[in-house]
GROMACS .gro file of C-alpha atoms in nm:
model
  334
    1MET     CA    1   2.443   1.039  -3.854
    2PRO     CA    2   2.522   0.703  -4.020
    3LYS     CA    3   2.654   0.710  -4.374
    4HIS     CA    4   2.340   0.536  -4.502
    5THR     CA    5   2.018   0.383  -4.376
    6ASN     CA    6   2.022   0.054  -4.187
    7PRO     CA    7   2.389   0.077  -4.082
    8LEU     CA    8   2.534  -0.264  -4.011
    9ILE     CA    9   2.672  -0.331  -3.663
   10VAL     CA   10   2.901  -0.634  -3.647
   11ILE     CA   11   2.964  -0.770  -3.298
   12VAL     CA   12   3.275  -0.981  -3.258
   13ALA     CA   13   3.236  -1.331  -3.113
   14TYR     CA   14   3.530  -1.535  -2.984
   15ASP     CA   15   3.578  -1.845  -2.772
   16ARG     CA   16   3.550  -1.772  -2.397
   17LEU     CA   17   3.339  -1.472  -2.490
   18CYS     CA   18   3.264  -1.208  -2.225
   19THR     CA   19   2.889  -1.263  -2.234
   20PHE     CA   20   2.785  -0.955  -2.035
   21GLU     CA   21   2.974  -0.718  -2.266
   22PHE     CA   22   2.839  -0.906  -2.567
   23GLY     CA   23   2.489  -0.879  -2.424
   24CYS     CA   24   2.521  -0.503  -2.375
   25ALA     CA   25   2.604  -0.453  -2.742
   26PHE     CA   26   2.335  -0.691  -2.863
   27GLU     CA   27   2.065  -0.539  -2.639
   28VAL     CA   28   2.127  -0.195  -2.790
   29PHE     CA   29   2.188  -0.283  -3.154
   30GLY     CA   30   2.053  -0.634  -3.208
   31LEU     CA   31   1.698  -0.626  -3.076
   32SER     CA   32   1.406  -0.543  -3.303
   33ARG     CA   33   1.295  -0.184  -3.248
   34PRO     CA   34   1.007  -0.111  -3.490
   35GLU     CA   35   0.939   0.217  -3.310
   36MET     CA   36   1.268   0.348  -3.452
   37GLY     CA   37   1.148   0.329  -3.811
   38PRO     CA   38   1.289   0.163  -4.122
   39GLY     CA   39   1.638   0.317  -4.104
   40TRP     CA   40   1.741   0.152  -3.777
   41TYR     CA   41   2.052  -0.063  -3.733
   42ARG     CA   42   2.105  -0.410  -3.868
   43CYS     CA   43   2.315  -0.633  -3.643
   44MET     CA   44   2.521  -0.947  -3.709
   45THR     CA   45   2.772  -1.150  -3.509
   46ALA     CA   46   3.108  -1.249  -3.654
   47ALA     CA   47   3.322  -1.539  -3.530
   48ILE     CA   48   3.686  -1.429  -3.547
   49GLU     CA   49   3.825  -1.784  -3.516
   50PRO     CA   50   3.718  -2.136  -3.614
   51GLY     CA   51   3.570  -2.391  -3.379
   52PRO     CA   52   3.293  -2.368  -3.121
   53ILE     CA   53   3.232  -2.024  -2.976
   54ARG     CA   54   3.158  -2.062  -2.608
   55GLY     CA   55   3.065  -1.782  -2.375
   56ALA     CA   56   3.114  -1.741  -2.003
   57GLY     CA   57   2.839  -1.926  -1.819
   58GLY     CA   58   2.836  -2.225  -2.053
   59LEU     CA   59   2.665  -2.056  -2.348
   60LEU     CA   60   2.728  -2.179  -2.702
   61LEU     CA   61   2.696  -1.926  -2.984
   62ASP     CA   62   2.608  -1.975  -3.349
   63PRO     CA   63   2.745  -1.658  -3.517
   64ASP     CA   64   2.610  -1.520  -3.842
   65GLY     CA   65   2.945  -1.542  -4.019
   66GLY     CA   66   3.315  -1.483  -3.988
   67LEU     CA   67   3.568  -1.212  -4.061
   68GLU     CA   68   3.419  -1.159  -4.407
   69LEU     CA   69   3.140  -0.963  -4.236
   70PHE     CA   70   3.391  -0.688  -4.157
   71ASP     CA   71   3.383  -0.594  -4.527
   72ARG     CA   72   3.014  -0.502  -4.494
   73ALA     CA   73   3.024  -0.341  -4.150
   74ASP     CA   74   2.965   0.023  -4.067
   75THR     CA   75   3.066  -0.036  -3.705
   76ILE     CA   76   3.256  -0.324  -3.545
   77ILE     CA   77   3.217  -0.386  -3.171
   78ILE     CA   78   3.470  -0.584  -2.967
   79PRO     CA   79   3.290  -0.693  -2.648
   80GLY     CA   80   3.578  -0.750  -2.409
   81TRP     CA   81   3.858  -0.999  -2.456
   82ARG     CA   82   3.990  -1.319  -2.298
   83GLY     CA   83   4.243  -1.126  -2.092
   84PRO     CA   84   4.497  -0.842  -2.116
   85ASP     CA   85   4.777  -1.086  -2.196
   86ALA     CA   86   4.579  -1.331  -2.409
   87ASP     CA   87   4.690  -1.384  -2.766
   88VAL     CA   88   4.489  -1.224  -3.046
   89PRO     CA   89   4.455  -1.414  -3.378
   90VAL     CA   90   4.666  -1.253  -3.648
   91LEU     CA   91   4.387  -1.272  -3.906
   92PHE     CA   92   4.157  -1.088  -3.666
   93LEU     CA   93   4.411  -0.809  -3.619
   94GLN     CA   94   4.464  -0.779  -3.992
   95ALA     CA   95   4.091  -0.767  -4.058
   96LEU     CA   96   4.048  -0.491  -3.799
   97LYS     CA   97   4.324  -0.281  -3.954
   98THR     CA   98   4.183  -0.329  -4.303
   99ALA     CA   99   3.832  -0.237  -4.193
  100HIS     CA  100   3.949   0.073  -4.009
  101ALA     CA  101   4.151   0.185  -4.310
  102LYS     CA  102   3.829   0.165  -4.514
  103GLY     CA  103   3.649   0.395  -4.272
  104VAL     CA  104   3.472   0.146  -4.049
  105ARG     CA  105   3.408   0.274  -3.696
  106ILE     CA  106   3.542   0.046  -3.423
  107VAL     CA  107   3.409   0.024  -3.068
  108SER     CA  108   3.566  -0.171  -2.783
  109ILE     CA  109   3.420  -0.256  -2.444
  110CYS     CA  110   3.639  -0.318  -2.141
  111GLY     CA  111   3.935  -0.544  -2.232
  112GLY     CA  112   3.863  -0.506  -2.603
  113ALA     CA  113   4.097  -0.207  -2.587
  114PHE     CA  114   4.389  -0.449  -2.561
  115VAL     CA  115   4.290  -0.596  -2.899
  116LEU     CA  116   4.290  -0.251  -3.057
  117ALA     CA  117   4.622  -0.176  -2.889
  118ARG     CA  118   4.772  -0.499  -3.027
  119ALA     CA  119   4.655  -0.394  -3.373
  120GLY     CA  120   4.826  -0.056  -3.333
  121LEU     CA  121   4.497   0.126  -3.384
  122LEU     CA  122   4.521   0.320  -3.058
  123ASP     CA  123   4.869   0.465  -3.113
  124GLY     CA  124   4.857   0.840  -3.064
  125ARG     CA  125   4.494   0.823  -2.955
  126ARG     CA  126   4.294   0.865  -2.635
  127ALA     CA  127   4.147   0.545  -2.493
  128THR     CA  128   4.024   0.381  -2.177
  129THR     CA  129   3.960   0.035  -2.034
  130HIS     CA  130   3.856  -0.114  -1.702
  131TRP     CA  131   4.028   0.075  -1.421
  132HIS     CA  132   4.182  -0.249  -1.295
  133HIS     CA  133   4.378  -0.289  -1.621
  134ALA     CA  134   4.433   0.075  -1.720
  135ALA     CA  135   4.785   0.096  -1.576
  136ARG     CA  136   4.885  -0.219  -1.763
  137LEU     CA  137   4.746  -0.082  -2.089
  138ALA     CA  138   4.942   0.241  -2.042
  139ALA     CA  139   5.265   0.064  -1.946
  140THR     CA  140   5.248  -0.195  -2.224
  141TYR     CA  141   5.147   0.051  -2.495
  142PRO     CA  142   5.309   0.388  -2.411
  143LYS     CA  143   5.194   0.545  -2.740
  144ILE     CA  144   4.834   0.539  -2.615
  145ASN     CA  145   4.697   0.831  -2.414
  146VAL     CA  146   4.515   0.620  -2.156
  147GLU     CA  147   4.239   0.794  -1.958
  148PRO     CA  148   4.206   0.554  -1.665
  149HIS     CA  149   3.908   0.714  -1.493
  150ALA     CA  150   3.680   0.776  -1.792
  151LEU     CA  151   3.364   0.573  -1.846
  152TYR     CA  152   3.427   0.587  -2.218
  153VAL     CA  153   3.636   0.779  -2.469
  154ASP     CA  154   3.507   0.893  -2.808
  155ASP     CA  155   3.804   0.949  -3.040
  156GLU     CA  156   3.595   0.993  -3.354
  157ASP     CA  157   3.620   0.663  -3.546
  158ILE     CA  158   3.753   0.458  -3.253
  159LEU     CA  159   3.564   0.447  -2.925
  160THR     CA  160   3.663   0.262  -2.609
  161SER     CA  161   3.487   0.202  -2.278
  162ALA     CA  162   3.563   0.096  -1.925
  163GLY     CA  163   3.436  -0.226  -1.777
  164SER     CA  164   3.102  -0.396  -1.819
  165ALA     CA  165   2.817  -0.148  -1.764
  166ALA     CA  166   3.023   0.138  -1.908
  167GLY     CA  167   2.996  -0.050  -2.237
  168LEU     CA  168   2.622   0.003  -2.222
  169ASP     CA  169   2.681   0.376  -2.172
  170LEU     CA  170   2.908   0.378  -2.476
  171CYS     CA  171   2.657   0.190  -2.692
  172ILE     CA  172   2.385   0.440  -2.603
  173HIS     CA  173   2.634   0.719  -2.679
  174VAL     CA  174   2.679   0.567  -3.026
  175VAL     CA  175   2.301   0.570  -3.077
  176ARG     CA  176   2.295   0.935  -2.972
  177LYS     CA  177   2.570   1.020  -3.222
  178ASP     CA  178   2.395   0.833  -3.503
  179PHE     CA  179   2.027   0.902  -3.444
  180GLY     CA  180   2.008   1.181  -3.186
  181MET     CA  181   1.912   1.221  -2.823
  182LYS     CA  182   1.547   1.120  -2.862
  183ALA     CA  183   1.646   0.781  -3.006
  184ALA     CA  184   1.905   0.729  -2.733
  185ASN     CA  185   1.650   0.820  -2.467
  186SER     CA  186   1.402   0.572  -2.615
  187VAL     CA  187   1.656   0.289  -2.612
  188ALA     CA  188   1.761   0.379  -2.258
  189ARG     CA  189   1.400   0.373  -2.139
  190ARG     CA  190   1.351   0.027  -2.286
  191LEU     CA  191   1.665  -0.087  -2.103
  192VAL     CA  192   1.568   0.101  -1.783
  193VAL     CA  193   1.908   0.271  -1.762
  194ALA     CA  194   2.030   0.629  -1.751
  195ALA     CA  195   1.990   0.792  -2.091
  196HIS     CA  196   2.316   0.984  -2.079
  197ARG     CA  197   2.627   0.951  -1.868
  198GLU     CA  198   2.915   1.162  -1.990
  199GLY     CA  199   3.224   0.969  -2.094
  200GLY     CA  200   3.440   1.172  -1.858
  201GLN     CA  201   3.240   1.065  -1.555
  202ALA     CA  202   3.443   0.866  -1.302
  203GLN     CA  203   3.435   0.485  -1.328
  204PHE     CA  204   3.380   0.446  -0.956
  205ILE     CA  205   3.325   0.658  -0.646
  206GLU     CA  206   3.589   0.643  -0.377
  207ARG     CA  207   3.340   0.693  -0.092
  208PRO     CA  208   2.964   0.750  -0.073
  209VAL     CA  209   2.813   1.092  -0.011
  210VAL     CA  210   2.683   1.136   0.341
  211GLN     CA  211   2.307   1.085   0.327
  212ARG     CA  212   2.209   1.429   0.455
  213SER     CA  213   2.445   1.605   0.214
  214ALA     CA  214   2.335   1.376  -0.069
  215THR     CA  215   1.973   1.481  -0.020
  216ARG     CA  216   2.066   1.848  -0.034
  217LEU     CA  217   2.287   1.791  -0.337
  218SER     CA  218   2.014   1.603  -0.523
  219ALA     CA  219   1.769   1.885  -0.456
  220LEU     CA  220   2.026   2.141  -0.572
  221LEU     CA  221   2.099   1.959  -0.898
  222ASP     CA  222   1.728   1.922  -0.970
  223MET     CA  223   1.677   2.294  -0.899
  224ILE     CA  224   1.956   2.389  -1.139
  225ARG     CA  225   1.824   2.162  -1.415
  226ALA     CA  226   1.485   2.327  -1.383
  227ASN     CA  227   1.635   2.677  -1.396
  228LEU     CA  228   1.929   2.658  -1.635
  229ALA     CA  229   1.866   3.009  -1.767
  230GLU     CA  230   1.959   3.159  -1.431
  231GLN     CA  231   2.307   3.262  -1.324
  232TRP     CA  232   2.463   2.977  -1.127
  233SER     CA  233   2.795   3.067  -0.975
  234VAL     CA  234   2.969   2.800  -0.771
  235GLN     CA  235   2.918   3.019  -0.465
  236ARG     CA  236   2.542   3.031  -0.527
  237MET     CA  237   2.537   2.651  -0.561
  238ALA     CA  238   2.713   2.616  -0.227
  239ASP     CA  239   2.478   2.864  -0.062
  240GLU     CA  240   2.168   2.684  -0.194
  241ALA     CA  241   2.301   2.349  -0.070
  242ARG     CA  242   2.410   2.507   0.259
  243VAL     CA  243   2.762   2.367   0.236
  244SER     CA  244   3.107   2.517   0.199
  245LEU     CA  245   3.267   2.561  -0.143
  246ARG     CA  246   3.511   2.284  -0.061
  247SER     CA  247   3.229   2.048   0.038
  248LEU     CA  248   3.033   2.136  -0.275
  249HIS     CA  249   3.325   2.052  -0.501
  250ARG     CA  250   3.383   1.725  -0.320
  251HIS     CA  251   3.019   1.613  -0.322
  252VAL     CA  252   2.952   1.709  -0.684
  253ARG     CA  253   3.267   1.536  -0.806
  254GLU     CA  254   3.186   1.223  -0.604
  255ALA     CA  255   2.831   1.215  -0.739
  256THR     CA  256   2.894   1.309  -1.103
  257GLY     CA  257   3.266   1.268  -1.170
  258THR     CA  258   3.297   1.635  -1.266
  259ALA     CA  259   3.349   1.971  -1.099
  260PRO     CA  260   3.037   2.186  -1.038
  261GLY     CA  261   3.105   2.423  -1.328
  262GLU     CA  262   3.174   2.139  -1.569
  263TRP     CA  263   2.858   1.957  -1.461
  264LEU     CA  264   2.654   2.273  -1.518
  265GLN     CA  265   2.799   2.322  -1.866
  266ASN     CA  266   2.725   1.959  -1.955
  267GLU     CA  267   2.364   1.995  -1.839
  268ARG     CA  268   2.317   2.314  -2.040
  269LEU     CA  269   2.457   2.157  -2.356
  270ALA     CA  270   2.247   1.844  -2.309
  271ARG     CA  271   1.934   2.057  -2.276
  272ALA     CA  272   2.037   2.254  -2.584
  273ARG     CA  273   2.060   1.931  -2.783
  274GLU     CA  274   1.707   1.840  -2.670
  275LEU     CA  275   1.570   2.177  -2.774
  276LEU     CA  276   1.739   2.158  -3.113
  277GLU     CA  277   1.588   1.814  -3.170
  278GLU     CA  278   1.240   1.876  -3.034
  279THR     CA  279   1.159   2.241  -3.106
  280THR     CA  280   1.200   2.510  -3.370
  281LEU     CA  281   1.339   2.766  -3.127
  282SER     CA  282   1.607   2.990  -3.273
  283VAL     CA  283   1.969   2.955  -3.167
  284SER     CA  284   1.941   3.279  -2.971
  285ALA     CA  285   1.633   3.156  -2.787
  286ILE     CA  286   1.796   2.824  -2.701
  287ALA     CA  287   2.104   3.004  -2.574
  288ALA     CA  288   1.878   3.208  -2.346
  289HIS     CA  289   1.672   2.908  -2.230
  290THR     CA  290   1.984   2.713  -2.134
  291GLY     CA  291   2.192   2.993  -1.984
  292LEU     CA  292   2.462   2.963  -2.250
  293GLY     CA  293   2.476   3.337  -2.314
  294THR     CA  294   2.482   3.487  -2.657
  295ALA     CA  295   2.414   3.296  -2.977
  296THR     CA  296   2.783   3.322  -3.063
  297ASN     CA  297   2.889   3.185  -2.726
  298PHE     CA  298   2.637   2.903  -2.762
  299ARG     CA  299   2.762   2.814  -3.111
  300ASN     CA  300   3.123   2.804  -2.997
  301HIS     CA  301   3.055   2.582  -2.695
  302PHE     CA  302   2.818   2.356  -2.887
  303ARG     CA  303   3.061   2.300  -3.173
  304ALA     CA  304   3.343   2.224  -2.928
  305ASP     CA  305   3.125   1.969  -2.747
  306VAL     CA  306   2.937   1.804  -3.034
  307GLY     CA  307   3.156   1.872  -3.336
  308LEU     CA  308   2.871   2.034  -3.531
  309SER     CA  309   2.712   2.377  -3.539
  310PRO     CA  310   2.366   2.397  -3.376
  311ILE     CA  311   2.197   2.434  -3.715
  312ALA     CA  312   2.387   2.138  -3.864
  313TYR     CA  313   2.292   1.931  -3.559
  314ARG     CA  314   1.925   2.027  -3.596
  315SER     CA  315   1.926   1.940  -3.966
  316ARG     CA  316   2.040   1.588  -3.880
  317PHE     CA  317   1.842   1.515  -3.568
  318HIS     CA  318   1.526   1.728  -3.560
  319ALA     CA  319   1.232   1.504  -3.474
  320GLY     CA  320   0.986   1.671  -3.711
  321LYS     CA  321   0.652   1.845  -3.663
  322GLY     CA  322   0.477   1.541  -3.527
  323ALA     CA  323   0.740   1.453  -3.271
  324PRO     CA  324   0.640   1.436  -2.905
  325GLY     CA  325   0.805   1.665  -2.657
  326PRO     CA  326   0.769   2.006  -2.497
  327GLN     CA  327   0.600   2.280  -2.697
  328TYR     CA  328   0.769   2.617  -2.743
  329PRO     CA  329   0.694   2.917  -2.960
  330THR     CA  330   0.820   2.875  -3.313
  331ALA     CA  331   1.108   3.098  -3.416
  332ALA     CA  332   1.327   3.119  -3.722
  333ALA     CA  333   1.671   2.963  -3.707
  334ASP     CA  334   1.961   3.201  -3.654
   0.00000   0.00000   0.00000
């Protein structure tokens, strides 16, 4: 959850701005969203250099201010950069380091990771960037643990994403961290995009799934989502889809970027987050509904995935008695 209400998002603007990446950030954080209530984000744009700020496509920007806005920011977003080898203004780098030292969260989209790398903020950390430039990032900055295939990487107070549309996934992930799954789903619906793609999902698919197999796989995944409480061994998944184990692994990884067991665990934890937000079911009941086993097992997996206990998560993100959503019997918290 943000440190206070109306957290300020500052989106960096620079000459030769990557307008798509900038637009992704502004669409999520900059548009008016009265349905989100009075505590929603504020958003400003900060020019990090003097002179006209022109974006790709001939756009001319009129930012809200300059680097002084970093002093007020809760989150700074770097929407791409002019190129992996392009110079970065020294004052910009210094302002980033100062802001981070004060506890400001920093988010980069696509080539923005090279700015963070130049500032030394990614040393010893996990990060990603567009797959086309990931090898260069790793070779140029060997202290960074580059994850070349990830859509985005959340390393607590510094978050990085792959190219273009993955930045939108990361921005929605930030909303989910700050305001919960229901808010993220609402923003995603307005944008007509997927509400949740895991950061570890592959940036691209090497080859498409054969249509016949894809239809079976889609039906299988829908069946599992509707029956998460059941026992789903990998062998049972293969049997239901009428494919071999090897084919199942290949098709699921191609479609989701994860192995079948990992996909199943992600789906169960995502459903658990929804139930914590939208119902008053006990931890034990949620563990049973989602197939996560005992309450203890659920707590351990949930904390490892989210960084909070189920009860702490509920205290931050529960939608309240009047919230829409599925109705379940009320039960005391464990």
